[in-house]
Short mmCIF file of C-alpha atoms in Angstrom, two decimals:
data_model
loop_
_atom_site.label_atom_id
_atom_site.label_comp_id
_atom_site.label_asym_id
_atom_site.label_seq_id
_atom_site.Cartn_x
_atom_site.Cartn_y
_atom_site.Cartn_z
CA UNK A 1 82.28 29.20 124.20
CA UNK A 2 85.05 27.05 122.53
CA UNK A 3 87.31 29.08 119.80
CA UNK A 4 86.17 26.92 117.25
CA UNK A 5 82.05 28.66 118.56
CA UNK A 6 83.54 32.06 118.65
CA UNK A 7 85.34 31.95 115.52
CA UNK A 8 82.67 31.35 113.41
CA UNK A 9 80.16 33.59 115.89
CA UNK A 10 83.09 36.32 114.82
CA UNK A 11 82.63 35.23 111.21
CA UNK A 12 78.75 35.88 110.91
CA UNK A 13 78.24 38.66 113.45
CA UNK A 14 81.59 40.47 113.48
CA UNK A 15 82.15 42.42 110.81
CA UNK A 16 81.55 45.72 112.31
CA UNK A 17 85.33 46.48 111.67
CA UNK A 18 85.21 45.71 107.96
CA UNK A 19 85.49 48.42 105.34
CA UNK A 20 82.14 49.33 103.65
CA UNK A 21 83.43 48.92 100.16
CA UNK A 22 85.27 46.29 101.37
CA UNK A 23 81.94 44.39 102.13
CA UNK A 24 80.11 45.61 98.84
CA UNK A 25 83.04 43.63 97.12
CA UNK A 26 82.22 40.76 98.99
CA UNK A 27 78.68 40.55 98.73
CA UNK A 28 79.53 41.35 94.88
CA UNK A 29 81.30 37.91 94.24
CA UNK A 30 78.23 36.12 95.09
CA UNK A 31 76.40 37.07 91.83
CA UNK A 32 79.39 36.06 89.27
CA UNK A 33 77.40 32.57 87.92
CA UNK A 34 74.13 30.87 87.90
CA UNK A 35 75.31 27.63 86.16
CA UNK A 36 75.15 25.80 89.26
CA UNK A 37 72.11 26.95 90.28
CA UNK A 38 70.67 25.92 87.25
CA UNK A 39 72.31 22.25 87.52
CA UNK A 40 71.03 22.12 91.04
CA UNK A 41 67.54 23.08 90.25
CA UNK A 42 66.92 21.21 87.15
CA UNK A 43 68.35 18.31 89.00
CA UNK A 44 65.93 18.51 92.02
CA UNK A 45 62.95 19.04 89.65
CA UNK A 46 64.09 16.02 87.68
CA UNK A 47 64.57 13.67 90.72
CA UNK A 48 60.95 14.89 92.24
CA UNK A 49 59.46 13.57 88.85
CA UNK A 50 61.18 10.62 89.02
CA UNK A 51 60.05 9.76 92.23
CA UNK A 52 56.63 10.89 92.19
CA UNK A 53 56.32 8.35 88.54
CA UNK A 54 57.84 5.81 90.54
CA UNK A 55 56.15 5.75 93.72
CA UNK A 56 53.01 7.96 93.32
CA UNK A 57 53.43 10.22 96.27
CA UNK A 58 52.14 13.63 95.48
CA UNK A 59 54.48 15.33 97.80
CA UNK A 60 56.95 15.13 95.48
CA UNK A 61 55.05 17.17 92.91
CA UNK A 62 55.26 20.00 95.47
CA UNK A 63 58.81 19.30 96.10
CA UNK A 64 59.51 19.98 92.58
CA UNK A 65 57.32 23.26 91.80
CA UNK A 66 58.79 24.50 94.94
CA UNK A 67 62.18 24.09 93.66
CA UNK A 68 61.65 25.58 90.49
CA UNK A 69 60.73 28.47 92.19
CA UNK A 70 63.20 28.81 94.63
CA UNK A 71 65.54 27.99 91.55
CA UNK A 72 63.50 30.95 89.28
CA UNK A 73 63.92 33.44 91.74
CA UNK A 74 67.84 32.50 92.79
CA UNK A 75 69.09 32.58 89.47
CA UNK A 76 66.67 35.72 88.55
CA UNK A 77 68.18 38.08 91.43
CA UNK A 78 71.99 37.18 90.05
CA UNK A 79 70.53 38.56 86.56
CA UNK A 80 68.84 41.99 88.39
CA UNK A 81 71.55 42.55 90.15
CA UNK A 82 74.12 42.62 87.11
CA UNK A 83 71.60 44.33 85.70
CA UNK A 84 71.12 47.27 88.08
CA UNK A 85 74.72 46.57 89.60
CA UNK A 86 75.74 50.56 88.83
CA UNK A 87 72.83 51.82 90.74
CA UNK A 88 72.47 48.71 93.26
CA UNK A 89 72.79 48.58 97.04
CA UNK A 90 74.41 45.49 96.97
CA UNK A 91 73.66 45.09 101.12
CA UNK A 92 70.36 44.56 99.78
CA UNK A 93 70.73 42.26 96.81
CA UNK A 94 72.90 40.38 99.36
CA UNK A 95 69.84 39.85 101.84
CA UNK A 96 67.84 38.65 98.50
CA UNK A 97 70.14 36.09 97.70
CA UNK A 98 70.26 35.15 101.33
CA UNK A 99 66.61 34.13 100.89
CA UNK A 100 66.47 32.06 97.84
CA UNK A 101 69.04 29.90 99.11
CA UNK A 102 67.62 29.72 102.61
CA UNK A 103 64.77 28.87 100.32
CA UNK A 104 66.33 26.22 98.30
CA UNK A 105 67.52 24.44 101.43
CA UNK A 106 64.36 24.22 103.25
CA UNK A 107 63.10 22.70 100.03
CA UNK A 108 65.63 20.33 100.04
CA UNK A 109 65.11 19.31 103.78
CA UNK A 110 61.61 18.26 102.62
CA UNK A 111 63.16 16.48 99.81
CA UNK A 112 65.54 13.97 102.31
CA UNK A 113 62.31 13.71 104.64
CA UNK A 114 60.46 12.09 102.25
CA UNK A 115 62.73 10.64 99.79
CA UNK A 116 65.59 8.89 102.34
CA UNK A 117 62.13 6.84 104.37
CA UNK A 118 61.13 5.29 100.17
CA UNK A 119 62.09 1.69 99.85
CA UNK A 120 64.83 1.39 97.52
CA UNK A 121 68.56 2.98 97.76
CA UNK A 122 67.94 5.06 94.44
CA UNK A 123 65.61 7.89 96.48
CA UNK A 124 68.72 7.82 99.20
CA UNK A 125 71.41 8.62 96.36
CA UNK A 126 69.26 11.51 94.95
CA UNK A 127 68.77 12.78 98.15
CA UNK A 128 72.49 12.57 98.98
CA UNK A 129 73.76 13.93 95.09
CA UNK A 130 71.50 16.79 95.83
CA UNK A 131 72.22 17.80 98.94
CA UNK A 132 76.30 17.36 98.74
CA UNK A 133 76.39 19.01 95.17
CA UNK A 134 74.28 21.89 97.01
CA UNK A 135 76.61 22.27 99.87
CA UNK A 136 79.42 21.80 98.06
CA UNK A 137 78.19 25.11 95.57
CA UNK A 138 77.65 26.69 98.85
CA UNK A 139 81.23 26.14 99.97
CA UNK A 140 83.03 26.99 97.00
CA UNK A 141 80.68 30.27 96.03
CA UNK A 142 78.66 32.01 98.90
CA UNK A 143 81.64 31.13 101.50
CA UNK A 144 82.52 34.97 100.74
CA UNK A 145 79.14 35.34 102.98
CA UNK A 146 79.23 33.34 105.90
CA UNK A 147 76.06 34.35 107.58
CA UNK A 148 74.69 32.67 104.00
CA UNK A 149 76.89 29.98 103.89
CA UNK A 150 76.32 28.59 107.62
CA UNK A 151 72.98 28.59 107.54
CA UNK A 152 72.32 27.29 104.76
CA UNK A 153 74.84 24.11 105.03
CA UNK A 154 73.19 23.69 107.92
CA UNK A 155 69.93 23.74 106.83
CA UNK A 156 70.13 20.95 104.18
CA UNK A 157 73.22 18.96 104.99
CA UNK A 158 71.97 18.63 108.84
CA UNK A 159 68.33 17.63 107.59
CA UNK A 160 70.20 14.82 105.70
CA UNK A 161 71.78 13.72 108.50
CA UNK A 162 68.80 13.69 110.90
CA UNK A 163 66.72 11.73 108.14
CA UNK A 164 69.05 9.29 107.38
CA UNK A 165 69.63 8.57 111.77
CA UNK A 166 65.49 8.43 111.70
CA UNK A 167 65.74 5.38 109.38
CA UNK A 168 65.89 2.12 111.14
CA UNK A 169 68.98 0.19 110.90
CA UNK A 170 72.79 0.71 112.48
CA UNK A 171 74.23 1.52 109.29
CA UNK A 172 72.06 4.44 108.98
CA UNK A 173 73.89 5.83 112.49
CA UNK A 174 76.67 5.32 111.06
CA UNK A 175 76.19 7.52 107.79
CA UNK A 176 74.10 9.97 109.59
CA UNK A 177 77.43 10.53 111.95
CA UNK A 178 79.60 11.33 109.24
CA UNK A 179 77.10 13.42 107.68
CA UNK A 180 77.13 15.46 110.84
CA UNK A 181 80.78 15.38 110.62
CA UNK A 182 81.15 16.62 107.23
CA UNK A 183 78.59 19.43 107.98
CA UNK A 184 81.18 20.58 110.70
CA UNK A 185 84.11 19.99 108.53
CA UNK A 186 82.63 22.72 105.59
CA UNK A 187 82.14 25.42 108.58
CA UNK A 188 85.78 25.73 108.35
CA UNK A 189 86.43 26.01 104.86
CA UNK A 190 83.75 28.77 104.77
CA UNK A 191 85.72 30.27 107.63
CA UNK A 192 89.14 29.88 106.24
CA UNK A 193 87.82 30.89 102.30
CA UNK A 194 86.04 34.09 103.91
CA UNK A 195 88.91 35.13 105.80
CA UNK A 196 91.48 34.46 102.89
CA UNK A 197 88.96 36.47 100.39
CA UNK A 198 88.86 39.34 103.33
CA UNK A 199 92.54 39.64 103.66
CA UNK A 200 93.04 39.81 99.68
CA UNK A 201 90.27 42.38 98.95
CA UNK A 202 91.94 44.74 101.70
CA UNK A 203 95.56 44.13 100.91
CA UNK A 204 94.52 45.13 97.07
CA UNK A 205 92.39 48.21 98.36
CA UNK A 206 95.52 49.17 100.23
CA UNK A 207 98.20 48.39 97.28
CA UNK A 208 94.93 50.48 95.02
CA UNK A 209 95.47 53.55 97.69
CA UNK A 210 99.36 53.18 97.36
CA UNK A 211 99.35 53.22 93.75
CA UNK A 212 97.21 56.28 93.78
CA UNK A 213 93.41 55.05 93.08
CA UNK A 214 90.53 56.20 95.19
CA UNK A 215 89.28 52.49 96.48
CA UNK A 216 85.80 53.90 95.99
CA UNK A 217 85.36 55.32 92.58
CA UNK A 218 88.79 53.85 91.06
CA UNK A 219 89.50 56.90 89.97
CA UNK A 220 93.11 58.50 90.46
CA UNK A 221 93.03 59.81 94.07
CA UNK A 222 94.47 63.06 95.62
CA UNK A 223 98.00 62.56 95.72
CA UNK A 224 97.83 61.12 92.03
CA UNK A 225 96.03 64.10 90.68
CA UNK A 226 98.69 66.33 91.97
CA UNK A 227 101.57 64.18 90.73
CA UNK A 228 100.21 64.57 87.14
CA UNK A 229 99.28 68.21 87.35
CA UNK A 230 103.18 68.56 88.39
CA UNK A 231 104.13 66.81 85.26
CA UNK A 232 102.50 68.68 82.44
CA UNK A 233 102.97 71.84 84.55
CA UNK A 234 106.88 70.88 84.09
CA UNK A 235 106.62 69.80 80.76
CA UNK A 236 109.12 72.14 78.31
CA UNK A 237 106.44 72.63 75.75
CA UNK A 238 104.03 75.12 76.76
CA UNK A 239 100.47 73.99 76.60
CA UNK A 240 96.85 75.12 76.93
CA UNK A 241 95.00 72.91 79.87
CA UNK A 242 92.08 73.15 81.14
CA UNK A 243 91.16 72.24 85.05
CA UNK A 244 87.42 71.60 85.80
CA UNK A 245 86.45 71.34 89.55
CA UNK A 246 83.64 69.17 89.71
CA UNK A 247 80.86 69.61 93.06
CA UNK A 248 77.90 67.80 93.50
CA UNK A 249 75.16 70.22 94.73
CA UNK A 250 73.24 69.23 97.99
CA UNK A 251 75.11 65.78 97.97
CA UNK A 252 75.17 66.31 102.22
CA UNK A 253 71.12 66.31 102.46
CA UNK A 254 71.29 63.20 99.82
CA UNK A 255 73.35 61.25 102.53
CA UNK A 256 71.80 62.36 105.41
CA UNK A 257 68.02 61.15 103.68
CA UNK A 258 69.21 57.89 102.00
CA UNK A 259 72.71 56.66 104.08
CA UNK A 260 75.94 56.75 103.03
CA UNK A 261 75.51 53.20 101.27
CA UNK A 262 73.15 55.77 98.90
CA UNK A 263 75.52 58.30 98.79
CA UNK A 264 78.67 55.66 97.85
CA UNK A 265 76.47 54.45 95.32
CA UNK A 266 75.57 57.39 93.86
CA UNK A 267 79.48 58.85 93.95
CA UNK A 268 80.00 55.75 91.57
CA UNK A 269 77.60 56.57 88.89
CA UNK A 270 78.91 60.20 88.73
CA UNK A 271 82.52 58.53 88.08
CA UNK A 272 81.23 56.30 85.65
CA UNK A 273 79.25 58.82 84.06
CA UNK A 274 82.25 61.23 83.99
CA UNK A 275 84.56 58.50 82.66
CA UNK A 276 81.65 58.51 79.75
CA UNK A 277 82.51 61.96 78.53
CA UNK A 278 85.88 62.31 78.89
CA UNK A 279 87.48 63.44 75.42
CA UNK A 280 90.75 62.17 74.69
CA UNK A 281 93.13 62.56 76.55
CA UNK A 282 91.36 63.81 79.73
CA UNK A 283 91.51 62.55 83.13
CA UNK A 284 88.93 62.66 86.31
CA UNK A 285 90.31 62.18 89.46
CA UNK A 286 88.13 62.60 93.15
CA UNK A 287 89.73 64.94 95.47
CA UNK A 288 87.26 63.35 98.63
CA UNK A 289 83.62 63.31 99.57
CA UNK A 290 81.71 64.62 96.60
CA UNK A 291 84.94 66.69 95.16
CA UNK A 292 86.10 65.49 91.55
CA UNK A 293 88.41 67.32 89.22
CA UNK A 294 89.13 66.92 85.17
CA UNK A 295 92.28 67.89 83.62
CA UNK A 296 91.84 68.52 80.31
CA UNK A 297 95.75 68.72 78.54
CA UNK A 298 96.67 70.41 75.09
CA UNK A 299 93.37 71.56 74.08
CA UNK A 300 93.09 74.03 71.44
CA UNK A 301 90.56 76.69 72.73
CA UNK A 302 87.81 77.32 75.24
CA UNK A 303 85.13 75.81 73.27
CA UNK A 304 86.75 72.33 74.00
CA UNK A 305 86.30 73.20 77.55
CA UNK A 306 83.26 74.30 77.39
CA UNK A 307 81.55 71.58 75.69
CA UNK A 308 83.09 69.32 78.17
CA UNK A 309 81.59 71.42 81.09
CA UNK A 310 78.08 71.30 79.47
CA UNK A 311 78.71 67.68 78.87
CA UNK A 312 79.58 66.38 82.54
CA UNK A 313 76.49 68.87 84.28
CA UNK A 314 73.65 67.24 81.63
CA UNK A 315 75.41 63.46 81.60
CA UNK A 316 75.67 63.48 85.80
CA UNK A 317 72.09 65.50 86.43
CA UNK A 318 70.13 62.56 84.83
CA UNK A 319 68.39 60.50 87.59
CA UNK A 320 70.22 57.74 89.47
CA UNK A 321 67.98 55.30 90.50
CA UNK A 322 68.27 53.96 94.01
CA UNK A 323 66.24 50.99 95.99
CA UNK A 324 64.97 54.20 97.92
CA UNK A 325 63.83 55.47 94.04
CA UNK A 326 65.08 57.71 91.86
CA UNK A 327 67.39 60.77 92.77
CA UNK A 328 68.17 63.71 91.15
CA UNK A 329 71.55 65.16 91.20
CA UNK A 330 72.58 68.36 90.07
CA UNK A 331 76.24 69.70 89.98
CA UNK A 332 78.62 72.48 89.31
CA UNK A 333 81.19 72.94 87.19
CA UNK A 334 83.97 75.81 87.37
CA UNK A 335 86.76 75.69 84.84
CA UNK A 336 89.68 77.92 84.50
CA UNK A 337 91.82 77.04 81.75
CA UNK A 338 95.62 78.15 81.82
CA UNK A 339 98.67 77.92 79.82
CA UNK A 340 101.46 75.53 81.49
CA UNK A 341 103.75 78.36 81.17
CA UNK A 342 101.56 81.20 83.32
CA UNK A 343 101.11 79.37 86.29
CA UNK A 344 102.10 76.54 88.60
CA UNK A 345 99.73 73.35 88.96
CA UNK A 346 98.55 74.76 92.66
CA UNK A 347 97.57 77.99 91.29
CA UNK A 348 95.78 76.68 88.57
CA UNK A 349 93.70 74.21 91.14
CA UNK A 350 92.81 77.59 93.19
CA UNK A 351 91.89 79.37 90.17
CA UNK A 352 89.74 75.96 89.14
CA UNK A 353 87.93 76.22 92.80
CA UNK A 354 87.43 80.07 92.41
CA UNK A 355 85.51 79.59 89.08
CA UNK A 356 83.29 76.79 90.85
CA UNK A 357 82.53 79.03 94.33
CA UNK A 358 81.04 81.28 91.34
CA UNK A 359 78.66 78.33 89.97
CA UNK A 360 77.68 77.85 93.13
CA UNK A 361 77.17 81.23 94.21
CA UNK A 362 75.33 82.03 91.06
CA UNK A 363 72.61 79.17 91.42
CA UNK A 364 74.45 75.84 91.31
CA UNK A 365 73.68 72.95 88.59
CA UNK A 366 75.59 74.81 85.75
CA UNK A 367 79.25 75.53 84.51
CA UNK A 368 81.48 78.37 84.62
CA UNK A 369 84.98 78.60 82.22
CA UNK A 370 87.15 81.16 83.01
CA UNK A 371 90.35 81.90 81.95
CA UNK A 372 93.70 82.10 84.15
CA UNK A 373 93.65 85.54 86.05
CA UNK A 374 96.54 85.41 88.71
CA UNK A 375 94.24 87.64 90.95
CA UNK A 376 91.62 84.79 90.88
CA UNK A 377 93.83 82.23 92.39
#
């Protein structure tokens, strides 16, 4: 196997090593535009009518209700997926898209087959606008997916080829060559865009992590969380605050039924759904696994804190819905809220945990506020 082989065998097959979220993101960027895909499909229909007027062959009328379908449903899984992009598993989607534009490219094989043999060099131009403003979409868009990309460049630029070096005529050779030629060319600009996309999504996930963001949830992380709570516990003014520890209830069963694509999925709508109803001037930040906290600063009593506690349990125990179906989560809550003057940031975390072992002890799915008791921590 040359390097140039195992590079791009590496490419489609070897990605074992990549970051989960990592991959998500990838397989994200393929569902940012359908303006192409519309130009490309209105453009084969139109050409298939064309053709069929001009020379009668029926084929073409399948040609171009083929591609308007393969068009319909390309363009109608970039819509779903935005759609349902909160609650999608975007490994999935991915494999969706895969098919429409294997799809589109088998329909566009047909397409040179029977339009590069017509007499005439208008059916050859069509065939070759199509096909290079196809592959050229290809490169510049699904390149992020190379086991796409490939395949599908192969599919429709290779059928060119091999219909134009069917027609009679040493000329035809000669295209047909640098057809093949150009096909080969565009495996390494998918190679070289994938792996230049790869490197940047990972070097920002680790700058995120540096910065303090969890690359999951884009929350503030761990080490963030603390560095805050050390800076209002060290601010002169005293203050009231109020420290929620946040627990998804049976979240280990949930990942060991559905995967842990399910679970990362699901650990996204609960920060999205926690960033909803977040009062001012309240933060959420994810300790690990299915661990969250809320500082609420300079609130005024513990009905602020309590409405928020009753807030996150009923916004975060409505369904999320999976490809699996729908799942219901419940969760815990246990608040202690503390003045910045009677305790330090750690003990007011412990205190925080103590209150949720209680929620959880005491039938999980609810929320428990207590206040700061030293003998709690």
């Amino acid at each position: 196997m040359t390097r140039r082989s195992f590079a791009i065998w590496h490419t489609l097959f070897g990605e074992d090593a990549v970051d989960p979220q990592t991959r998500d993101e990838l397989g994200r960027l393929l569902f940012t535009t359908i303006v192409p895909k519309t130009i490309v499909g209105i453009s084969l229909v139109a050409f298939s009518a064309l053709l069929h007027m001009k020379t009668g062959d029926n084929a073409m009328i399948a040609i171009g209700i083929a591609g308007l379908l393969a068009t319909t449903y390309r363009i109608a899984c970039v819509l779903l997926f935005r759609r349902y992009e909160a609650t999608a598993r975007v490994v999935t989607w991915e494999r969706a898209y895969g098919i429409g534009n294997f799809w589109f490219a088998l329909v566009l094989a047909v397409f040179s087959f029977v339009a590069v043999p017509m007499e005439g060099a208008s059916a050859k131009l069509m065939a070759a606008i199509l096909v290079v403003g196809f592959c050229a979409g290809i490169v510049g868009r699904a390149s992020v997916r190379p086991w796409i990309a490939i395949p599908t460049v192969l599919i429709s630029g290779g059928a060119l080829a091999l219909a134009t070096a069917l027609h009679p005529g040493p000329e035809h050779l000669v295209i047909a060559a640098v057809l093949v030629a150009m096909t080969a060319g565009s495996f390494d600009m998918i190679i070289n865009t994938y792996n230049i996309t790869l490197e940047h999504l990972t070097t920002r996930q680790r700058f995120a992590e540096m910065a303090g963001e969890d690359s999951l949830t884009r929350l503030p992380n761990r080490s963030m969380l603390h560095e805050r709570l050390d800076a209002l516990f060290a601010h002169k003014e005293p203050q009231l605050i109020a420290i929620h520890f946040v627990d998804l209830d049976h979240f280990k069963a949930i990942n060991d039924t559905y995967g842990h694509a399910a679970g990362d999925t699901i650990l996204v709508e609960v920060a999205k759904r926690m960033r909803a109803v977040l009062t001012r001037g309240a933060f959420a930040a994810r300790l690990g696994g299915d661990e969250f906290v809320i500082v609420q600063p300079n609130i005024d009593d513990e009905a602020q804190a309590q409405a928020l506690s009753r807030d996150v349990v009923k916004a975060i125990s409505w369904p999320i819905f999976l490809p699996h179906g729908a799942v219901n989560i419940q969760v815990s809550d246990g608040c202690c809220i503390v003045e910045t003057t009677a305790a330090t940031g750690a003990e007011a975390m412990a205190a925080a945990d103590a209150a949720l072992y209680e929620a959880k002890r005491d039938g999980r799915g609810r929320a428990i506020v207590r206040g700061y008791r030293p003998d709690a921590a």
